Coordinates of C-alpha atoms (C1' of nucleotides) in Angstrom, one line a residue:
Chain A
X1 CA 75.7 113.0 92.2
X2 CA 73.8 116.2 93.1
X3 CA 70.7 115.7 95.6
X4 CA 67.5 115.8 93.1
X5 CA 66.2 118.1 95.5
X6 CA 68.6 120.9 96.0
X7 CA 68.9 120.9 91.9
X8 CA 65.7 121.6 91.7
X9 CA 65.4 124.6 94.3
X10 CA 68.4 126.1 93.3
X11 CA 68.9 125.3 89.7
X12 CA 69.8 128.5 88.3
X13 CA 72.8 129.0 90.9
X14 CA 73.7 125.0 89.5
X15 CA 73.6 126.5 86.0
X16 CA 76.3 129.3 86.8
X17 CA 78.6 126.6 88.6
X18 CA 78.0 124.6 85.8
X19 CA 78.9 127.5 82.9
X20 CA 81.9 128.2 85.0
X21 CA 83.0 124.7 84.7
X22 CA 82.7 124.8 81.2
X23 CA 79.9 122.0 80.9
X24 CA 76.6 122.5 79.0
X25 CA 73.8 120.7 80.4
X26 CA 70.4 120.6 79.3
X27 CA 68.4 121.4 82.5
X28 CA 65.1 122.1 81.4
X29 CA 65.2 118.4 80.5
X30 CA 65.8 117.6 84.1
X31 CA 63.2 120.0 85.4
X32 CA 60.5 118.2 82.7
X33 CA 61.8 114.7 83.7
X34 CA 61.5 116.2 87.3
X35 CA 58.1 117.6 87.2
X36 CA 56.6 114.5 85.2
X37 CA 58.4 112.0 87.9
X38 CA 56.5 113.6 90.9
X39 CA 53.2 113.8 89.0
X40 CA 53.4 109.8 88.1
X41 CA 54.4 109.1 91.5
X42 CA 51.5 110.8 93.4
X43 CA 48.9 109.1 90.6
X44 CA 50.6 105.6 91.2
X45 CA 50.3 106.2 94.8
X46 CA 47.1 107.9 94.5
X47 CA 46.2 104.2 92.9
X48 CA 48.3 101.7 95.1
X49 CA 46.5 103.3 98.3
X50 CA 42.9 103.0 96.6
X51 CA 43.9 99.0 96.2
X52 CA 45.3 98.5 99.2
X53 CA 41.9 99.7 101.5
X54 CA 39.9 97.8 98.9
X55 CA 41.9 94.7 99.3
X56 CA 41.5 95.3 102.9
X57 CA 38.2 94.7 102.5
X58 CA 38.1 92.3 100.4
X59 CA 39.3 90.4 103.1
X60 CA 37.0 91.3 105.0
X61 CA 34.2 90.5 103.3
X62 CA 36.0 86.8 102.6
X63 CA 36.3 86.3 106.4
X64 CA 32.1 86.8 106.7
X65 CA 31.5 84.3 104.2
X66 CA 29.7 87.4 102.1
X67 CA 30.6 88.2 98.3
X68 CA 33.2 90.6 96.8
X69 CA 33.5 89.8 93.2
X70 CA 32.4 92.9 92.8
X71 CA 35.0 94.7 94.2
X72 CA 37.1 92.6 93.1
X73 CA 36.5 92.9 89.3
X74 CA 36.9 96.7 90.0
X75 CA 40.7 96.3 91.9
X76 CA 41.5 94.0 88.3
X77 CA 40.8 97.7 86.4
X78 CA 43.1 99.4 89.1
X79 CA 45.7 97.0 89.0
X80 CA 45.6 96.9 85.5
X81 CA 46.3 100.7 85.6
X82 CA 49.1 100.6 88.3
X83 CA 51.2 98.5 86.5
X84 CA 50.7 100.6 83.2
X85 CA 51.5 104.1 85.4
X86 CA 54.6 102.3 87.1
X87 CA 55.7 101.6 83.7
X88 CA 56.1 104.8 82.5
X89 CA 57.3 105.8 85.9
X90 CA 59.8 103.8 85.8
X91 CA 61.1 105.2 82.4
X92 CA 60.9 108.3 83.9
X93 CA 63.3 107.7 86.7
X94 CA 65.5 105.6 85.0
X95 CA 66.1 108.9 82.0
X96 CA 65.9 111.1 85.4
X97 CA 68.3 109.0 87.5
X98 CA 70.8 109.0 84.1
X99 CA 70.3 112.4 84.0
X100 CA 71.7 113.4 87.0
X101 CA 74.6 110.9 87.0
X102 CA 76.5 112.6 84.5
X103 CA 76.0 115.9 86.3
X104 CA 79.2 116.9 87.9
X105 CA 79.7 118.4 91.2
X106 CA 79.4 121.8 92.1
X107 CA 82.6 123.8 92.9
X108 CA 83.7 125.2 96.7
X109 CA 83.2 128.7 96.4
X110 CA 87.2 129.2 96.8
X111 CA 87.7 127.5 93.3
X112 CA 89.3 130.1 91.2
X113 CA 87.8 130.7 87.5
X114 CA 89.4 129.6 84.5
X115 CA 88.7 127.4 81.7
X116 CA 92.1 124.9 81.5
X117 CA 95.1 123.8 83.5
X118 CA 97.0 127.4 82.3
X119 CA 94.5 129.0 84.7
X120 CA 95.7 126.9 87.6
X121 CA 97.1 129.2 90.4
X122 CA 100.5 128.1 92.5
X123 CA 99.5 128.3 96.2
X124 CA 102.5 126.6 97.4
X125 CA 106.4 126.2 95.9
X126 CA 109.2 124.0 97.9
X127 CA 112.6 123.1 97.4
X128 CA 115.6 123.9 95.3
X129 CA 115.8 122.5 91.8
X130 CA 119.0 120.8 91.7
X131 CA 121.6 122.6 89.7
X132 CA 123.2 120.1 87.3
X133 CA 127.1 121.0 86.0
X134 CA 125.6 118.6 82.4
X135 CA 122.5 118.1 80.6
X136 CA 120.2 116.3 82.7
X137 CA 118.9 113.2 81.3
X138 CA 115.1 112.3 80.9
X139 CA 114.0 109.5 83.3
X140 CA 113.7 106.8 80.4
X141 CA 117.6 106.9 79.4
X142 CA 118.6 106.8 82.6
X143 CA 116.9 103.5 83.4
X144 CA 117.1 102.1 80.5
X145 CA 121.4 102.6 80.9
X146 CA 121.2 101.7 84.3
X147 CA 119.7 98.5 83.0
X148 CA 116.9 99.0 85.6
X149 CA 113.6 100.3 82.7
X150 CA 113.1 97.8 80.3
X151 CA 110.1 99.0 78.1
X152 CA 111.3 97.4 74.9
X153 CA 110.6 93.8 76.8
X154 CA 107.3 95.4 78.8
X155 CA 105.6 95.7 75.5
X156 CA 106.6 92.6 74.1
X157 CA 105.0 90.7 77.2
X158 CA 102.1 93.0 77.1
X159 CA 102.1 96.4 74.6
X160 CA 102.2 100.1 74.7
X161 CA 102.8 101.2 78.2
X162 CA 103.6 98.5 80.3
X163 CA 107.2 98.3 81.7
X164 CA 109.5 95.8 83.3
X165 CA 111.3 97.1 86.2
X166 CA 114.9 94.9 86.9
X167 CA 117.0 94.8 90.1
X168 CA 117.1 98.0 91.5
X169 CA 114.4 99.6 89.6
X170 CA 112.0 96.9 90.7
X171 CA 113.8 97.2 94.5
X172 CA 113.2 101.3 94.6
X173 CA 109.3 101.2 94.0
X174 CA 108.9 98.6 96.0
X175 CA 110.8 100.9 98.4
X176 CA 108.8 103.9 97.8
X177 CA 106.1 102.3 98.2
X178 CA 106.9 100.8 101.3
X179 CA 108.0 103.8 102.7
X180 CA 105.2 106.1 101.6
X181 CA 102.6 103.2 103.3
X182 CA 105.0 103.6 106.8
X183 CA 105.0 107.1 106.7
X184 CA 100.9 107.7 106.3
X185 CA 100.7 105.0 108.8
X186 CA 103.2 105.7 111.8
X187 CA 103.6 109.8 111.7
X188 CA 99.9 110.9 110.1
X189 CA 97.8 108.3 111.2
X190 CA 96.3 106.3 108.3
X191 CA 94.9 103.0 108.7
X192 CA 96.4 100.7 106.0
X193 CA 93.8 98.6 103.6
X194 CA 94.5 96.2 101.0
X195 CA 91.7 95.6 99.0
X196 CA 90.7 93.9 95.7
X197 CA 91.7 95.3 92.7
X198 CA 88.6 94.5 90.8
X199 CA 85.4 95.7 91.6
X200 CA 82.2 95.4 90.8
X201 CA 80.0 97.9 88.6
X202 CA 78.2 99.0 92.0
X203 CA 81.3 99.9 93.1
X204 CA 82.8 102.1 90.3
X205 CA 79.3 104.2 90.3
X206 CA 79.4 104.8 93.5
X207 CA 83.0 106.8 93.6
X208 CA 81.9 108.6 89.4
X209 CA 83.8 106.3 87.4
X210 CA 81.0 105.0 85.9
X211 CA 78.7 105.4 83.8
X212 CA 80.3 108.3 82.5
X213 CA 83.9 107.2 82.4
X214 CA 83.4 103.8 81.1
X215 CA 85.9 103.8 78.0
X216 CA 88.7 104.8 80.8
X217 CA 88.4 101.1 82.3
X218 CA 89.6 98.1 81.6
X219 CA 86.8 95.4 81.8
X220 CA 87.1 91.7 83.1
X221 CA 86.1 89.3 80.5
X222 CA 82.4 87.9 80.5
X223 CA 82.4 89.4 84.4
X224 CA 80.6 92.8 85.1
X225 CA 84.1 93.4 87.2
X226 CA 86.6 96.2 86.4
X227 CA 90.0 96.3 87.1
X228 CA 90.7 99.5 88.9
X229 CA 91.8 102.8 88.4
X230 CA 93.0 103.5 91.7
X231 CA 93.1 102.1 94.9
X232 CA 89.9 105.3 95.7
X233 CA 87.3 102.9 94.5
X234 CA 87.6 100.0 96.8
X235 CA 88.9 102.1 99.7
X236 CA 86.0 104.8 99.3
X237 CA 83.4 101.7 99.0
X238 CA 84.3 100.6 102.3
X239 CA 81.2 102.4 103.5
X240 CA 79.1 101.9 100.4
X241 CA 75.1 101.5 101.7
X242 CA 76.1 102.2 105.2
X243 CA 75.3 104.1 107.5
X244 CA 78.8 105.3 110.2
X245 CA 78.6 106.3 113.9
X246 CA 79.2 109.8 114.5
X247 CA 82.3 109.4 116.7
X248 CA 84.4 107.4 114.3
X249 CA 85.0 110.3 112.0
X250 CA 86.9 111.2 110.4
X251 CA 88.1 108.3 109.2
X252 CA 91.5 108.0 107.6
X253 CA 92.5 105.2 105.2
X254 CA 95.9 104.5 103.4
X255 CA 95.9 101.6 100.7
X256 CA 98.9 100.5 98.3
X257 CA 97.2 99.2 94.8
X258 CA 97.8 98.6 91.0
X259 CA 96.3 101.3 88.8
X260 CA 94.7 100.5 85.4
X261 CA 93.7 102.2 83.1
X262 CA 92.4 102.7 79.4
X263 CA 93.9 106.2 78.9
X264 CA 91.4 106.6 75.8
X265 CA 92.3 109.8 74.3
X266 CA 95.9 109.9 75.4
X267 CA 97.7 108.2 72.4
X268 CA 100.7 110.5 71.2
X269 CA 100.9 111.7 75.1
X270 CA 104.0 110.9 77.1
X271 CA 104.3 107.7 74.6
X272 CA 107.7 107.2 76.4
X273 CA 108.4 106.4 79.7
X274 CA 106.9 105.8 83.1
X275 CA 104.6 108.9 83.0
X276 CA 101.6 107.4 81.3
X277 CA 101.1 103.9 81.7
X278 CA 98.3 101.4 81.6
X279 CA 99.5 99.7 84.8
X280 CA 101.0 101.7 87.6
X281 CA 101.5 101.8 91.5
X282 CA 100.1 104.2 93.8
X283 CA 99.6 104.8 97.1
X284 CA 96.1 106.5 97.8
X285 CA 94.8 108.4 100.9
X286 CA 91.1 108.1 101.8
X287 CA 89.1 110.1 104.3
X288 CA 85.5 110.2 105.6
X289 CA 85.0 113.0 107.4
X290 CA 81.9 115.4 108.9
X291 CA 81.2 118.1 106.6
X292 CA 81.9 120.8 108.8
X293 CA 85.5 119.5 108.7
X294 CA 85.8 118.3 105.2
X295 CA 88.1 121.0 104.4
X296 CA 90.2 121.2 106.7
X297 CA 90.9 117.5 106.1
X298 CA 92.0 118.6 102.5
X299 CA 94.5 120.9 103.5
X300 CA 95.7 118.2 105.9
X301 CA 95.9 115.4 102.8
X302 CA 97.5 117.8 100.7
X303 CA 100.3 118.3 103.4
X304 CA 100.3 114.5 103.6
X305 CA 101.3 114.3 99.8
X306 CA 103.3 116.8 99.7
X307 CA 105.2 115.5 103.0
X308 CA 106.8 112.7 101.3
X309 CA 108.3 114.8 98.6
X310 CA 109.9 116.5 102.0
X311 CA 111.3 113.6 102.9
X312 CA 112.7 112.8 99.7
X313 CA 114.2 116.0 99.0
X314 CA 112.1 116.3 95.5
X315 CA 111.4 119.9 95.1
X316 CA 107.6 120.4 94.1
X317 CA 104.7 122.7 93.6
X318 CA 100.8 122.8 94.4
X319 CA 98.0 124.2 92.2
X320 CA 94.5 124.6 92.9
X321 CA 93.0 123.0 90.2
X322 CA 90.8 126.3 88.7
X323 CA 86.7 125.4 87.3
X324 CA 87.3 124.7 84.3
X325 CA 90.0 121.9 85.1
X326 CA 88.4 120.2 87.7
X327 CA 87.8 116.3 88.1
X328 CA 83.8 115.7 87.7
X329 CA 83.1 114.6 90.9
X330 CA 85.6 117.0 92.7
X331 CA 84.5 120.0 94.6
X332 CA 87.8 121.3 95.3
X333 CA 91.3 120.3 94.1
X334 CA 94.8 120.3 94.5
X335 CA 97.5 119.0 92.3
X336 CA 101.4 118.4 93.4
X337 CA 103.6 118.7 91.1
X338 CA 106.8 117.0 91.5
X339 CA 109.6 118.8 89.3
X340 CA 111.3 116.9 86.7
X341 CA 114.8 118.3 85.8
X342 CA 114.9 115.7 83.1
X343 CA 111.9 117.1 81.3
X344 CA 112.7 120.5 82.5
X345 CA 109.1 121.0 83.7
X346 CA 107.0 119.6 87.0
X347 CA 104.5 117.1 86.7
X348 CA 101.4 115.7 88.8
X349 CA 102.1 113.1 91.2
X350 CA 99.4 113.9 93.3
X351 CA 95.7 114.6 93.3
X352 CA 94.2 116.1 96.5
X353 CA 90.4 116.3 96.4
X354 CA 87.2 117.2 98.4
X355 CA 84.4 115.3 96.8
X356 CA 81.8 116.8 99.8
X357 CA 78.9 114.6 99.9
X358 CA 78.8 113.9 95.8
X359 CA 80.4 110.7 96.0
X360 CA 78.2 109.6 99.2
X361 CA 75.4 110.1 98.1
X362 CA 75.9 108.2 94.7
X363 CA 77.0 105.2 97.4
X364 CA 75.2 106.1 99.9
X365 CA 77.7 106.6 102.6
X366 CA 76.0 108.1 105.7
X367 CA 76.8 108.7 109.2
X368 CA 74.3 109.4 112.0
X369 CA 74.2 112.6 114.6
X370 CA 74.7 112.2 117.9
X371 CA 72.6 115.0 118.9
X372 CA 69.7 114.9 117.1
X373 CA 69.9 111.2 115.7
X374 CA 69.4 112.3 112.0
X375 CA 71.6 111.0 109.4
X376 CA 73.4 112.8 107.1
X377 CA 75.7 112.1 104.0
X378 CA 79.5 111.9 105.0
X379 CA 82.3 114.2 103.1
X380 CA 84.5 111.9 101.7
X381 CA 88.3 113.1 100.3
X382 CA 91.0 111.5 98.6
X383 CA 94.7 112.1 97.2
X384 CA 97.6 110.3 95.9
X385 CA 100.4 109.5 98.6
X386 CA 101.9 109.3 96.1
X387 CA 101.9 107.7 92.2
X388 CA 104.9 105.6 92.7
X389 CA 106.0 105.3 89.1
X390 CA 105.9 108.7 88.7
X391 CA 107.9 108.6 92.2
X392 CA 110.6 107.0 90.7
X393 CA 110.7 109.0 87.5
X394 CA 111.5 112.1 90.4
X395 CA 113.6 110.4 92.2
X396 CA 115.9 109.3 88.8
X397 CA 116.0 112.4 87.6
X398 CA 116.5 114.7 90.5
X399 CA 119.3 112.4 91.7
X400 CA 121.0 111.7 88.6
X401 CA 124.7 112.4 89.0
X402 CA 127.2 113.4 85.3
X403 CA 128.5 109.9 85.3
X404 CA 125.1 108.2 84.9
X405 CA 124.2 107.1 87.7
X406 CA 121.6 107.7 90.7
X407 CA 122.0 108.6 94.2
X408 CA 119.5 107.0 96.5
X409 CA 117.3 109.6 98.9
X410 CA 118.4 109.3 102.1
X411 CA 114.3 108.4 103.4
X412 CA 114.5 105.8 100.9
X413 CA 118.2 103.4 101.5
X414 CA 116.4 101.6 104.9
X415 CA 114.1 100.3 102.5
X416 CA 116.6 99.2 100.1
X417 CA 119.0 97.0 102.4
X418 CA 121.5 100.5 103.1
X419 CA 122.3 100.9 98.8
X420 CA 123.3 104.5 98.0
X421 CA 123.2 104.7 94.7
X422 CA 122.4 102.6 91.5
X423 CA 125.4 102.2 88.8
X424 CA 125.0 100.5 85.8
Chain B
rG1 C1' 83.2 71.8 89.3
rG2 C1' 79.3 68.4 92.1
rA3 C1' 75.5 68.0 96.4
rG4 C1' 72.8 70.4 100.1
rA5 C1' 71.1 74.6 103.5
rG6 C1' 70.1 79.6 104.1
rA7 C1' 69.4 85.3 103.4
rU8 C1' 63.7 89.1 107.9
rG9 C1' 64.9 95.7 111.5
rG10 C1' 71.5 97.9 115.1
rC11 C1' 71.9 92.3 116.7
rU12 C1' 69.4 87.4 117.9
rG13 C1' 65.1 85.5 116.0
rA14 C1' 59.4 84.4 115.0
rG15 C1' 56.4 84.7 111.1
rU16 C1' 53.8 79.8 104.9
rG17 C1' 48.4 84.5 101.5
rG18 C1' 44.8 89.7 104.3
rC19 C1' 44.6 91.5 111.4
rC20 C1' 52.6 92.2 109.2
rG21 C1' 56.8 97.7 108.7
rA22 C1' 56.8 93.0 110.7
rA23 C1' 56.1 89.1 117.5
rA24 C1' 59.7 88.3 121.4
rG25 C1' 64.4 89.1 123.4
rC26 C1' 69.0 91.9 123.4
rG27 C1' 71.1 96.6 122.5
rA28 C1' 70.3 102.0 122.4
rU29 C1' 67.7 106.7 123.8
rC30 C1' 64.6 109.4 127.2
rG31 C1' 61.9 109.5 131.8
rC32 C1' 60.7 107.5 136.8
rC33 C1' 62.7 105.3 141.0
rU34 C1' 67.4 105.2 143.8
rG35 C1' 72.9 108.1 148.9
rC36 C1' 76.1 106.4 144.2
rU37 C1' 76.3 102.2 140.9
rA38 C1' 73.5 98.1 139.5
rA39 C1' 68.8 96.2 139.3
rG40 C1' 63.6 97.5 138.5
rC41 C1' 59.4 100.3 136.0
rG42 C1' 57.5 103.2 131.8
rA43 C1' 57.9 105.3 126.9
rU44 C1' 60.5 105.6 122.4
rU45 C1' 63.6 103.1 119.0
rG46 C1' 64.6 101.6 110.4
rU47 C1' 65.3 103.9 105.6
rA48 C1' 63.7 106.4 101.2
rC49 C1' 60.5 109.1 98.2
rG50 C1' 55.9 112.1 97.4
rC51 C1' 51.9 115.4 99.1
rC52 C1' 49.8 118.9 102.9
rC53 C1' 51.3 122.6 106.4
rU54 C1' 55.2 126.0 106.9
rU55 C1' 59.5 131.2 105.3
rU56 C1' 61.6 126.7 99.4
rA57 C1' 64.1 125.3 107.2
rA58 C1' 62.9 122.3 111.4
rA59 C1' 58.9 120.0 113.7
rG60 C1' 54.1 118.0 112.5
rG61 C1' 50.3 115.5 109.5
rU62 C1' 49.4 112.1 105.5
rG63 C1' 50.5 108.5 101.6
rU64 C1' 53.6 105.0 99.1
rA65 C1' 57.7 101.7 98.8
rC66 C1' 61.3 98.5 101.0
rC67 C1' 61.7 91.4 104.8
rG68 C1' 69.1 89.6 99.6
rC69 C1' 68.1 91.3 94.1
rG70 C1' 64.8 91.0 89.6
rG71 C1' 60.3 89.1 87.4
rG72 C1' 55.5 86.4 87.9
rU73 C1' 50.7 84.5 90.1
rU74 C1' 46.7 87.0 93.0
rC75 C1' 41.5 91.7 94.5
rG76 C1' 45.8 91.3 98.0
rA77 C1' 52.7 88.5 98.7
rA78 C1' 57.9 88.7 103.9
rU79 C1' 54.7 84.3 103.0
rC80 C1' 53.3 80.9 96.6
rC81 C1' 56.2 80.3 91.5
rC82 C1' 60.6 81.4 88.2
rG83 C1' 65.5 83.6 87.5
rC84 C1' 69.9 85.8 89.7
rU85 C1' 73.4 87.2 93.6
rC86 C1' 75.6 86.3 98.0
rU87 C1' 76.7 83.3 102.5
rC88 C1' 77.4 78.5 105.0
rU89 C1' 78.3 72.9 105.1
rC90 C1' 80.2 68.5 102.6
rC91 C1' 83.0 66.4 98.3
rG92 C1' 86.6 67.4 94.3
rC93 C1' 90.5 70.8 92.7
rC94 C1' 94.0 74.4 93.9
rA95 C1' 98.3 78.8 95.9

RNA sequence: GGAGAGAUGGCUGAGUGGCCGAAAGCGAUCGCCUGCUAAGCGAUUGUACGCCCUUUAAAGGUGUACCGCGGGUUCGAAUCCCGCUCUCUCCGCCA
């Protein structure tokens, strides 16, 4: 969330940033809310410190044996009156405080303008499409003739959008996986995490998801657990309601999880396949880092992400997601796109973002200065490394050979016991 | 699932109705002392939100809140009462 103060002292540049976005949000609502907040506040207070002295000698009087039922019958009156004016503050702060939770973040200044992902500009192309001497095949026929895709029997066991992976499928993301966990770890210095994969409703307000993005989760029965939508909520609550030394950032964290999620508002979207699916594997990349080096630590991640597409000879490009199609709590983003010959188009299999201080200061993730001892919000970041399933949906099609069949990357055959390709 | 114990500042730990934002110790920071280091001495040492002052900064002044979380009793709650969460111990169960 945006600090309550710099909205209100600069609230006509946060309207612009929040016009360019596309978002309409009513902020004379929040400057009423605002206004009335700080006037209930100093009468409560005004209130509480006229108790407290009175009460102060009230106990006075007690301790010389002397009478204060007078004073006493006046603090009933005041008391009375406090817990009336907290009342309506509270009210106040609760419509302010949901007010500026669903506020998104404020752009970087090098966001381009543009209202939807057409207006996305490439920064950054790599890699030769493979030429193919036959129609490539889409991802989905491949596996499902290799034998190694089964999404006929993933939605008996479960529905829509779950898969089960056999033999070799289930082998190469565990191998891709594996390998994108060693890479982030050994050569760009990651520290691995494995966390829970539910967590709590503190946990998903603190990194955005909630409460704005409730109807994306999936919710545990009769718990007020959520399973998660990627491995940045746990990671990135690490440091939820603390406060970091100085010296240990930036801090860089690497963490293999599930994925869940609702996907409300996708049906009819990439209904086959691994694209879209309400379960799927991801390896995430999580930094904490000063602010004056936040962004540099982005263009770091991104070349992180984009790294293992290197290694696996998958051709990609990167967009800088433009105002309009930026993630709510994202300041600045940018997307990898791995290209899939199958589909004849690239897709995202990575999301590299600077969330600046918007996501610590909803989970209030500080760190103190060394030289002046003050604290200060941290910058935190975060981007795929990468989405596995869509991973292997790469890796199928950019591989696939005329006879049917899939060579395995080079990077990749360590982690498979030395196989070179899959054959039905 | 059953029984019991507990939750206080960066840490240890005192505090059972007002003199408590909270003793003491440790740690940390600054200063003094000192050939150097250590020891010693002194001072400082939580967070948030308002208001005043100020250039809408910093510093300063002032007020309020916070002793796991939420309610209640009371003129007044870290302290008493109720509910919840978490932690620990024992028993049972379990991978």
């Amino acid at each position: 969330m945006l600090d309550i103060k710099f909205l209100r002292q600069n609230i006509d540049f946060v309207r612009v940033k929040m016009d360019e976005r596309g978002q309409k949000i009513d902020f004379d609502r929040f400057l009423a809310l605002d206004a009335k907040r700080r006037d209930l506040l100093q009468a409560v207070e005004t209130l509480r410190n006229e108790r407290n002295s009175v009460s102060k000698q009230v106990g006075e009087l007690k301790k010389k044996k002397e009478d204060a039922s007078e004073l006493i019958a006046k603090m009933g009156d005041v008391s009375a009156k406090i817990k009336e004016y907290d009342d309506t503050l509270r009210v106040t702060e609760e419509e302010l405080n949901a007010f500026v939770m669903i506020v998104p973040n404020v752009q970087h200044e090098s966001v381009p303008q543009g209202t939807g992902s057409e207006d996305n500009p490439v920064v950054r192309t790599w890699g030769e499409k493979p030429a193919f001497t036959f129609e490539p095949k889409q991802h989905f026929d491949l596996g499902e003739a290799l034998g190694i895709l089964d999404f006929a029997r993933g939605a008996k066991i479960t529905g829509a959008r779950f898969t089960l992976y056999r033999g070799a499928g289930a082998a190469l993301e565990r191998a891709i996986f594996n390998f994108m966990l060693d890479l982030h770890t050994t050569e760009h210095g990651y520290t691995e995490v494995l966390t829970p994969f539910m967590v709590n409703a503190d946990s998903m307000t603190g990194t955005g998801q909630l409460p704005k993005f409730k109807e994306d989760l999936f919710k545990i029965e009769g718990l007020e657990y959520y399973l998660i939508p990627t491995a940045e909520v746990p990671v990135t609550n690490i440091y939820r309601d603390e406060i970091l030394d100085e010296e240990m950032l930036p801090v860089y964290y690497v963490a293999y999880s599930p994925c869940f999620r609702a996907e409300a508002g996708s049906y009819g979207k990439d209904t086959r396949g691994l694209i879209r699916q309400h379960q799927f594997n991801k390896v995430e990349m999580v930094k904490f880092a000063r602010p004056e080096t936040s962004y540099d630590e982005l263009e770091k991640l991104t070349a992180n992400a984009e790294e293992v597409l290197k290694r696996l000879g998958i051709p990609f490009r990167t967009v800088c997601l433009c105002s309009g199609d930026l993630g709510f709590s994202s300041a600045k983003t940018y997307d990898v796109e791995a290209w899939m010959p199958g589909q004849d188009t690239y897709r995202e299999i990575s999301s590299c973002s600077n969330f600046e201080d918007f996501q610590a200061r909803r989970a209030a993730i500080r760190f103190r200065r060394k030289d002046t001892g003050k604290t200060e919000f941290v910058h935190t970041l975060n981007g795929s490394g990468l989405a596995v399933g869509r991973t292997v949906v790469a890796v199928l099609e950019n591989y696939q050979q005329a006879d049917g069949s899939v060579i395995i990357p080079e990077a990749l055959r360590p982690y498979m016991r030395g196989l070179e390709r899959i054959t039905p």
